[in-house]
Coordinates of C-alpha atoms in Angstrom, one line a residue:
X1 CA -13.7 -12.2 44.3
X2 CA -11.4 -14.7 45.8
X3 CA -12.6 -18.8 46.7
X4 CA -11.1 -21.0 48.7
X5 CA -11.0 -24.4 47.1
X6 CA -9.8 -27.1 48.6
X7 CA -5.9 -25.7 49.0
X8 CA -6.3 -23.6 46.3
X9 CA -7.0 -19.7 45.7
X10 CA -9.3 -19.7 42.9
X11 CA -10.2 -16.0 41.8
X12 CA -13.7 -15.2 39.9
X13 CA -13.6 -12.5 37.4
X14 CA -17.0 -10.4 37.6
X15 CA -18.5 -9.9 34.9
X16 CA -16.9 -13.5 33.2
X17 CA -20.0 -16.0 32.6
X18 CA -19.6 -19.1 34.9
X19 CA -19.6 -21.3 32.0
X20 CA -16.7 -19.6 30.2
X21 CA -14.5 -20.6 33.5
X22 CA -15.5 -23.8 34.0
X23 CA -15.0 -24.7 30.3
X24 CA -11.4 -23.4 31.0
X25 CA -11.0 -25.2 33.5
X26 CA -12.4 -28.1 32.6
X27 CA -10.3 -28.0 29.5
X28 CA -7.1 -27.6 31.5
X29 CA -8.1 -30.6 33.8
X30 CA -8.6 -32.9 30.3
X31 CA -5.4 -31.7 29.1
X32 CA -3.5 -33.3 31.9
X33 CA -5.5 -36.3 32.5
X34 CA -4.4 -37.4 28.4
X35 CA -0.8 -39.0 27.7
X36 CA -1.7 -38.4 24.0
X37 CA -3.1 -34.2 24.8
X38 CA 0.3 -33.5 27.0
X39 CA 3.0 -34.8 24.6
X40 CA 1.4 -32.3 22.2
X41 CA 1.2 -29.8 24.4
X42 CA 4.8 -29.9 25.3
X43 CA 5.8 -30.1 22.0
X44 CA 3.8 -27.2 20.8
X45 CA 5.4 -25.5 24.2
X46 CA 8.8 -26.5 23.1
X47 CA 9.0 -25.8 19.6
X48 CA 7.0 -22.0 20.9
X49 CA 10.2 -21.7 22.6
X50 CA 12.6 -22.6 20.1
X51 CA 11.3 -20.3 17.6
X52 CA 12.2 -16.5 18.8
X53 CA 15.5 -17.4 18.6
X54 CA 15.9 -18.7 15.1
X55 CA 13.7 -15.4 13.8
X56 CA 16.9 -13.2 13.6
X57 CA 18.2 -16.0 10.8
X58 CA 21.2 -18.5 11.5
X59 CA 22.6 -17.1 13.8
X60 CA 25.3 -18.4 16.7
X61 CA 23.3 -16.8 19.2
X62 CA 19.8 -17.8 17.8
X63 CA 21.3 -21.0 17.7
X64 CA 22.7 -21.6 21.3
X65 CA 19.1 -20.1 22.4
X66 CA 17.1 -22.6 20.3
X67 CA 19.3 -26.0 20.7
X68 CA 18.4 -27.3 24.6
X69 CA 15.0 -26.7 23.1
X70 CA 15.5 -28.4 19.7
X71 CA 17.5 -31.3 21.0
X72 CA 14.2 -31.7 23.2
X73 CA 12.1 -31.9 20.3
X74 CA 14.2 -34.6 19.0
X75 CA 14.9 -37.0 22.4
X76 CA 18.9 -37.3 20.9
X77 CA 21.9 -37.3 23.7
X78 CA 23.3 -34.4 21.8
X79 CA 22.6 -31.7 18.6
X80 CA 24.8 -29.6 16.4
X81 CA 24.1 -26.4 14.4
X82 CA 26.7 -25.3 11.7
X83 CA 26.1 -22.6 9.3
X84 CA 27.9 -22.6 6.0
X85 CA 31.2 -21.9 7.1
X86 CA 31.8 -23.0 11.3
X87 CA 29.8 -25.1 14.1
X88 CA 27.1 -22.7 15.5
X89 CA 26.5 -24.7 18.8
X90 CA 27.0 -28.6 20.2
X91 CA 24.4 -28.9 22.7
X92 CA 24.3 -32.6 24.6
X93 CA 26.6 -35.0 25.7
X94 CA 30.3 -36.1 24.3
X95 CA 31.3 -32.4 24.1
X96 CA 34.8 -33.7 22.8
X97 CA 32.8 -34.0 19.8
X98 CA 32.1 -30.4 19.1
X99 CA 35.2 -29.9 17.1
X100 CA 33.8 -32.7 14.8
X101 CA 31.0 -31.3 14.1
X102 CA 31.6 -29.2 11.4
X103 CA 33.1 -31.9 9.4
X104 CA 30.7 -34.2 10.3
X105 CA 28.4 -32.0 8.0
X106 CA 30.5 -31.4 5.5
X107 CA 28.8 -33.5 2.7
X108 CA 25.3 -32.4 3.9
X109 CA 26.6 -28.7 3.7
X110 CA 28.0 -29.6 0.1
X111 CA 25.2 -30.9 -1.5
X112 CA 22.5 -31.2 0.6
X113 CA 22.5 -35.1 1.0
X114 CA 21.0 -36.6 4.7
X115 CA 23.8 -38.4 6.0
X116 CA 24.1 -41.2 8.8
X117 CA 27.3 -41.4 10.2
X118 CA 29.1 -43.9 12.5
X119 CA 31.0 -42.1 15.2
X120 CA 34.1 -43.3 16.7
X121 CA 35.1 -42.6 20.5
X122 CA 37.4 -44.4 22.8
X123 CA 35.5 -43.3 25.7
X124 CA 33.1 -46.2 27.0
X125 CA 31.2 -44.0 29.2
X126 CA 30.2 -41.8 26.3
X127 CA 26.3 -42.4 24.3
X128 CA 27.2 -40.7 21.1
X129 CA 28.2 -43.6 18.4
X130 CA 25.9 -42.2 15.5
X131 CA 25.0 -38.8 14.0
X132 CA 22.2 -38.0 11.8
X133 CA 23.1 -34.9 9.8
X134 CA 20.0 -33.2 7.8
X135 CA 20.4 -30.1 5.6
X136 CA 18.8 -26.5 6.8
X137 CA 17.5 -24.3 3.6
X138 CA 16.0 -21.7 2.8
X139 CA 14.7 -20.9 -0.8
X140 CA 16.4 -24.1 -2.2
X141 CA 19.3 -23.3 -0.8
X142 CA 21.4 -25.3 1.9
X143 CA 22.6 -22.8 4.5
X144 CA 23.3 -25.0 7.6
X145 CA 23.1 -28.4 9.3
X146 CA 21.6 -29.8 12.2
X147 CA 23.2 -33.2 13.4
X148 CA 21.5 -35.3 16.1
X149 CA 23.7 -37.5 18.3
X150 CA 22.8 -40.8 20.2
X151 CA 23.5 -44.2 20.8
X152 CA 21.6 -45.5 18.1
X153 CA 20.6 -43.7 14.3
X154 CA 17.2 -45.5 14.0
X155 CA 14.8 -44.5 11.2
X156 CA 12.6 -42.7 14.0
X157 CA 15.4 -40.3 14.7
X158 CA 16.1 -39.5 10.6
X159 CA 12.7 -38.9 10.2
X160 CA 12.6 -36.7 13.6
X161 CA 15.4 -35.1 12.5
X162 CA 14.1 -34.4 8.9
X163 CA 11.0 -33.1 10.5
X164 CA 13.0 -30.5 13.1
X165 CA 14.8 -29.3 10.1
X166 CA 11.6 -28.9 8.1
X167 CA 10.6 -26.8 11.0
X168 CA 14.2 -24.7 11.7
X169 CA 13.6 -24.1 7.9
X170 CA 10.2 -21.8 8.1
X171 CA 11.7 -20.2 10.4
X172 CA 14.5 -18.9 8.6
X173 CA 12.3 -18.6 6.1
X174 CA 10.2 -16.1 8.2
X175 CA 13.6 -14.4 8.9
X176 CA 14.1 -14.4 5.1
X177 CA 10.5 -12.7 5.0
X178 CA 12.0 -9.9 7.7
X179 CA 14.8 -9.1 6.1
X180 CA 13.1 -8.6 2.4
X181 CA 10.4 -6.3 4.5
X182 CA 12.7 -4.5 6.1
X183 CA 14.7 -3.7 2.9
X184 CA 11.8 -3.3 0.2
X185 CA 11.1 -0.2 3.5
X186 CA 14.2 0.9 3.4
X187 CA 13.9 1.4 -0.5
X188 CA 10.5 3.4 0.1
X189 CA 12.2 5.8 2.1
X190 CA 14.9 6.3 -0.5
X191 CA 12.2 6.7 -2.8
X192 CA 10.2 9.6 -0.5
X193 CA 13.3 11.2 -0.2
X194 CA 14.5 11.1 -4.1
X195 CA 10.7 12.1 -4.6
X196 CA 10.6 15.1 -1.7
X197 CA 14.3 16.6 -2.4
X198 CA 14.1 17.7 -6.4
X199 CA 11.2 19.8 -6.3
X200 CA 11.6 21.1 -2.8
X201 CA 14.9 22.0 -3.0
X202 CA 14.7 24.0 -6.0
X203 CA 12.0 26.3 -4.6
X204 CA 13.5 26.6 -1.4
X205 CA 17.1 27.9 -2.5
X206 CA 15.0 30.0 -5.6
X207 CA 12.9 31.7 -2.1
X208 CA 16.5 32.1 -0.7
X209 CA 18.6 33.6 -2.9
X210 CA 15.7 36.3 -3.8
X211 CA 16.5 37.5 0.0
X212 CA 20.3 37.8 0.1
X213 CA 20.2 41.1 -1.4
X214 CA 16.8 42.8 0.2
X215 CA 17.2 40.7 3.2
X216 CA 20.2 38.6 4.4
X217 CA 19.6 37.8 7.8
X218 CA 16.0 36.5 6.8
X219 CA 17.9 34.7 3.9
X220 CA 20.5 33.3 6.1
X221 CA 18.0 32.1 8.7
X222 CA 16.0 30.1 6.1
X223 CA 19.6 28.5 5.2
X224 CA 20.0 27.5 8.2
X225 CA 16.3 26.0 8.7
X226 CA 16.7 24.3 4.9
X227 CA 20.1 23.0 6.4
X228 CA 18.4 21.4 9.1
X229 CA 15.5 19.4 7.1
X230 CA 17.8 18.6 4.7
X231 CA 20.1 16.9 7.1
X232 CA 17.0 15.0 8.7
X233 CA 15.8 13.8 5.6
X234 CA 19.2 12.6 4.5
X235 CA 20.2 11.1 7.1
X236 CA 21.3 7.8 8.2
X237 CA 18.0 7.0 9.9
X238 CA 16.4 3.7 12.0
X239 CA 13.0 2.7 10.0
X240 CA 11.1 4.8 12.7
X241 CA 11.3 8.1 14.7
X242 CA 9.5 9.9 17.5
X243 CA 6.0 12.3 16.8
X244 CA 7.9 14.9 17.6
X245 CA 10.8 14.5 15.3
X246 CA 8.5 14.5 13.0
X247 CA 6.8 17.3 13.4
X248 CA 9.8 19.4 13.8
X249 CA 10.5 18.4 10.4
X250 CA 7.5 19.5 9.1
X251 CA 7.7 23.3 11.0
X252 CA 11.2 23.9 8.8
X253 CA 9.7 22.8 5.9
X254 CA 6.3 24.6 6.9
X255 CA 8.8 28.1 7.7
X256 CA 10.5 27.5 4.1
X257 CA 7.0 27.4 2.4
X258 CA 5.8 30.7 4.1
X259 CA 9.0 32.3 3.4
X260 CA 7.9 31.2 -0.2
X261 CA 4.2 31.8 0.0
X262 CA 3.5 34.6 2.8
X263 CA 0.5 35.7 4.0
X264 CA -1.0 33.3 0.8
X265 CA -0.1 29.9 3.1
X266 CA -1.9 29.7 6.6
X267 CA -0.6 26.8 8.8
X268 CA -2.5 26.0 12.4
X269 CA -1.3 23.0 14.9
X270 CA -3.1 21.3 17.7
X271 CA -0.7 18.9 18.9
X272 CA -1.4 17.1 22.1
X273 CA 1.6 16.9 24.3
X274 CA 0.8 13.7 25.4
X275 CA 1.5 11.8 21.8
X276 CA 4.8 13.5 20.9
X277 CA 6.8 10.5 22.0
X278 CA 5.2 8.1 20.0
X279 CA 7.3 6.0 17.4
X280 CA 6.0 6.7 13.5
X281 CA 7.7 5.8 10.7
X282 CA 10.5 7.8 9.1
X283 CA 9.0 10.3 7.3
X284 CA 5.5 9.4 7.1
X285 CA 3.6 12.7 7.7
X286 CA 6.3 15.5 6.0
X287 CA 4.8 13.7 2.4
X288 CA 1.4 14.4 3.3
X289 CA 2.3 17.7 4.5
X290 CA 4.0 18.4 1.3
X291 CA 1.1 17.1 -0.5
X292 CA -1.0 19.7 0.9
X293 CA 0.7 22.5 -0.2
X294 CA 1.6 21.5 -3.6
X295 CA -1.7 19.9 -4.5
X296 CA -3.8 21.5 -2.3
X297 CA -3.1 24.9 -2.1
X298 CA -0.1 26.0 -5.1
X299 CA -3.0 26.3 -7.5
X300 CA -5.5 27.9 -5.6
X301 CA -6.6 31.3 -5.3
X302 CA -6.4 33.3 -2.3
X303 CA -5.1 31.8 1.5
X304 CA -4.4 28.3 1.7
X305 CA -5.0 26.8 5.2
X306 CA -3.2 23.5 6.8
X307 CA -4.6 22.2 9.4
X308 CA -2.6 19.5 11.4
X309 CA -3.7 17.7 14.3
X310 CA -2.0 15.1 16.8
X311 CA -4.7 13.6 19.5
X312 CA -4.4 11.1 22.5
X313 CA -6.9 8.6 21.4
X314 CA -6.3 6.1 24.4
X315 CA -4.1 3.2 23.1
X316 CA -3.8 5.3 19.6
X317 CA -2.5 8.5 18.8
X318 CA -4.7 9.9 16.0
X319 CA -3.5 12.1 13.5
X320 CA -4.9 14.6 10.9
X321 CA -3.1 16.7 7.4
X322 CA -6.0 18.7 6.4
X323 CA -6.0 21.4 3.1
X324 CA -9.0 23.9 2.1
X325 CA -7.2 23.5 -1.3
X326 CA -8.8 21.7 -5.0
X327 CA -9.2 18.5 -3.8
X328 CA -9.8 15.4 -5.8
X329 CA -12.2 13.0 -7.7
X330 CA -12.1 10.2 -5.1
X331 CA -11.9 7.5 -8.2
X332 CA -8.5 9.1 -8.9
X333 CA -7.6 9.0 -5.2
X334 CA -8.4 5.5 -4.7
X335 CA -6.4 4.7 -8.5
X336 CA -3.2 6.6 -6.8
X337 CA -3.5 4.8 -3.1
X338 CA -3.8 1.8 -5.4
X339 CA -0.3 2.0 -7.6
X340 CA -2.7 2.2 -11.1
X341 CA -1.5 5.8 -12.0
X342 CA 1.4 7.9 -10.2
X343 CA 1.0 11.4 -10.7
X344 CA 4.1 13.7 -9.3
X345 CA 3.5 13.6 -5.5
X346 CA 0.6 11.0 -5.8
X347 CA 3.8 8.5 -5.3
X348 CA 4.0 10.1 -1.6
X349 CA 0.5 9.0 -0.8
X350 CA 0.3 5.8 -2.2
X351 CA 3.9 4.9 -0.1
X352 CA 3.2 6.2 3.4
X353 CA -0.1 4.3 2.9
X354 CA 2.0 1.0 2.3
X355 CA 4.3 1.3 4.5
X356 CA 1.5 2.1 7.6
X357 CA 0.1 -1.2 6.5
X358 CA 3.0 -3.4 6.3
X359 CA 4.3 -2.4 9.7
X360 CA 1.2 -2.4 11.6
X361 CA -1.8 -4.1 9.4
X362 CA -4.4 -3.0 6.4
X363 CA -6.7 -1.7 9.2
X364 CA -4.0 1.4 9.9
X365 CA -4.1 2.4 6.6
X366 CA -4.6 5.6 5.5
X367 CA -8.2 7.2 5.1
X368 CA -8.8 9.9 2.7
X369 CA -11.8 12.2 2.6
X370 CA -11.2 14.2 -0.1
X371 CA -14.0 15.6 -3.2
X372 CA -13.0 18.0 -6.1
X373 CA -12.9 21.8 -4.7
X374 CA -13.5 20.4 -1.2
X375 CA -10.0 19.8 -0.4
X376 CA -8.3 17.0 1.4
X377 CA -8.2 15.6 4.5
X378 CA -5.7 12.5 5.4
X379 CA -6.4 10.7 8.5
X380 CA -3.6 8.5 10.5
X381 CA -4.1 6.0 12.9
X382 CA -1.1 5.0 15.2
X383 CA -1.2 2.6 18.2
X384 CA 0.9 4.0 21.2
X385 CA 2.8 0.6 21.3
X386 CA 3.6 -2.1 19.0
X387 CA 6.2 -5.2 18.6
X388 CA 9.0 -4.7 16.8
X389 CA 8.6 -0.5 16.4
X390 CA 10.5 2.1 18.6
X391 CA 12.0 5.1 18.0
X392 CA 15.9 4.6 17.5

């Protein structure tokens, strides 16, 4: 519902208590009525700004992006961004400067001394006649400068400037933090894939070659499918894919297996159509997958069933690996999800179950209802959308 007030449209949610708006509003009306509550609002506003940019690392673009913002922070007529080796960005006044810069930070750069520095220009009309240089480092280790320019190089604007670099620093040190997640990921998947391709591979040529002479079409169509999953798994590959790419996977390795198991390995799908474009990490169901058949069902008597299943659960897509097969103690499979023992495949489970929680938090783990000669059940949760994950 819609009020007019005064001038202003002032919309009513239903179902939000009174109170709650009024204590919003109230607080926004205190927040501008206080000198002391808006310079810390727009500094908090400014340095929110500033911070995207600078997440990549030191970068020339993250640094043109952050400057206007960071030369706010620190009221100077002009700032300067250099990275070991060039000037980054001059932002400000006195742009005949800029091809100082660099030099101007030379000493800073070199052993990470705060420098004050007397700057000569002919110009009269020109405000820059001082430069405070500070180091920027991450881990101990100087990577960059930022130099503020002004009239004057009063002890306010060394300690602002100190206190801007302090803050430049966490973020590269949050880019630091990307960078090292991003890798340590990369390594998991290496580490799936050095796990998945010894054991598989040998079973799948062995089914092979025992139909080149009784069969050869059939042999040279399984070839051709191990060719395929192979080539996936191998592949240079972005840290996520779609559902479906996935699960295309998993039906060539699923075909190999019955070629290798017949009428012994029973495989049903319910896959909602709705969920196959959703982003999922690299190769975080084909383990699980493989898990079933070699834990679940190599060892068992009779017909193995697999049961997998993809659902639209609103803003998640909800997935299921499920095996009639031997099952587990649950002690064990808490010991394996928790790195204390690593029995062959175990490794599989206890990294897709890391990697779910690092990318989108401990609460998307994986959860395991499992009991010995119950078999095994893994259960996924996915949300539909998240920052920083997209198919690619």
């Amino acid at each position: 519902m819609e009020y007019l007030v005064g001038f202003a449209v002032v919309t009513v949610l239903v179902g939000v208590p009174a109170i709650v708006l009024w204590r919003v509003l109230r607080g926004r009306r205190e927040l501008g009525t206080s000198p002391a509550e808006r310079a810390t609002f727009e500094t908090l506003h400014t340095a929110s700004l500033a911070g995207p940019p600078l997440r990549p690392g030191l970068t020339e673009e993250g640094a043109q992006k952050a400057s206007r913002h960071l030369r706010t922070l620190l009221g100077s007529s002009a700032l300067a961004i250099t990275d070991g080796e060039r000037l980054l960005v001059y932002d400000g006044a006195g742009e005949h400067h800029a091809r100082q810069a660099f030099e101007h930070a030379g000493a800073t750069l070199k052993d990470g001394r705060i420098q004050v520095l007397a700057i000569e220009c002919e110009l009269l009309e020109c405000p820059i006649r001082n430069a405070v240089v500070v180091p920027l480092s991450t881990d101990d280790r100087v990577v960059g400068a930022l130099a503020a320019y002004g009239p004057h190089a009063s002890a306010g604007l060394v300690k602002a400037a100190q206190e801007v670099a302090g803050w430049v620093d966490s973020q590269l040190e949050l880019a630091e933090l990307d960078r090292s997640r991003t890798l340590l990921m990369e390594a998991e998947v290496r580490a799936l894939r050095a796990q998945i391709s010894p054991h598989f591979i040998y079973n799948s040529l062995t089914t092979i070659a025992s139909f080149v002479r009784t069969d050869p079409e059939r042999a040279r169509e399984l070839l051709l499918e191990f060719a395929d999953f192979t080539r996936y798994s191998f592949r240079r590959h972005g840290e996520f894919t779609t559902l479906a790419e996935e699960l295309r996977s998993i039906d060539r390795y699923l075909i190999l297996e019955r070629a290798r198991f017949g009428d012994q390995l029973q495989v049903t799908l319910r896959i909602a159509p709705e969920v196959l474009p959703v982003a999922v990490p690299f190769l975080c169901l084909q383990p699980l997958v493989e898990n079933a058949v070699r834990h679940g069902l190599e060892s068992k008597n009779g017909v193995g069933r697999i049961t997998i299943v993809a659902e639209d659960a609103g803003a998640e897509c909800r997935i299921g690996v499920e095996d009639d097969g031997l099952g587990m103690e649950p002690d064990r499979l808490r010991r394996i999800l928790a790195g204390e023992v690593a029995p062959a495949g175990g490794v599989g489970l206890a990294n897709v179950d890391e990697r779910l929680r690092q990318v989108y938090g401990d609460e998307y783990g994986l959860v395991v209802e499992t009991g010995p000669g119950a078999g095994t059940k893994v259960n996924i949760r996915l949300p539909k959308y998240h920052p920083g994950v997209s198919a690619r």
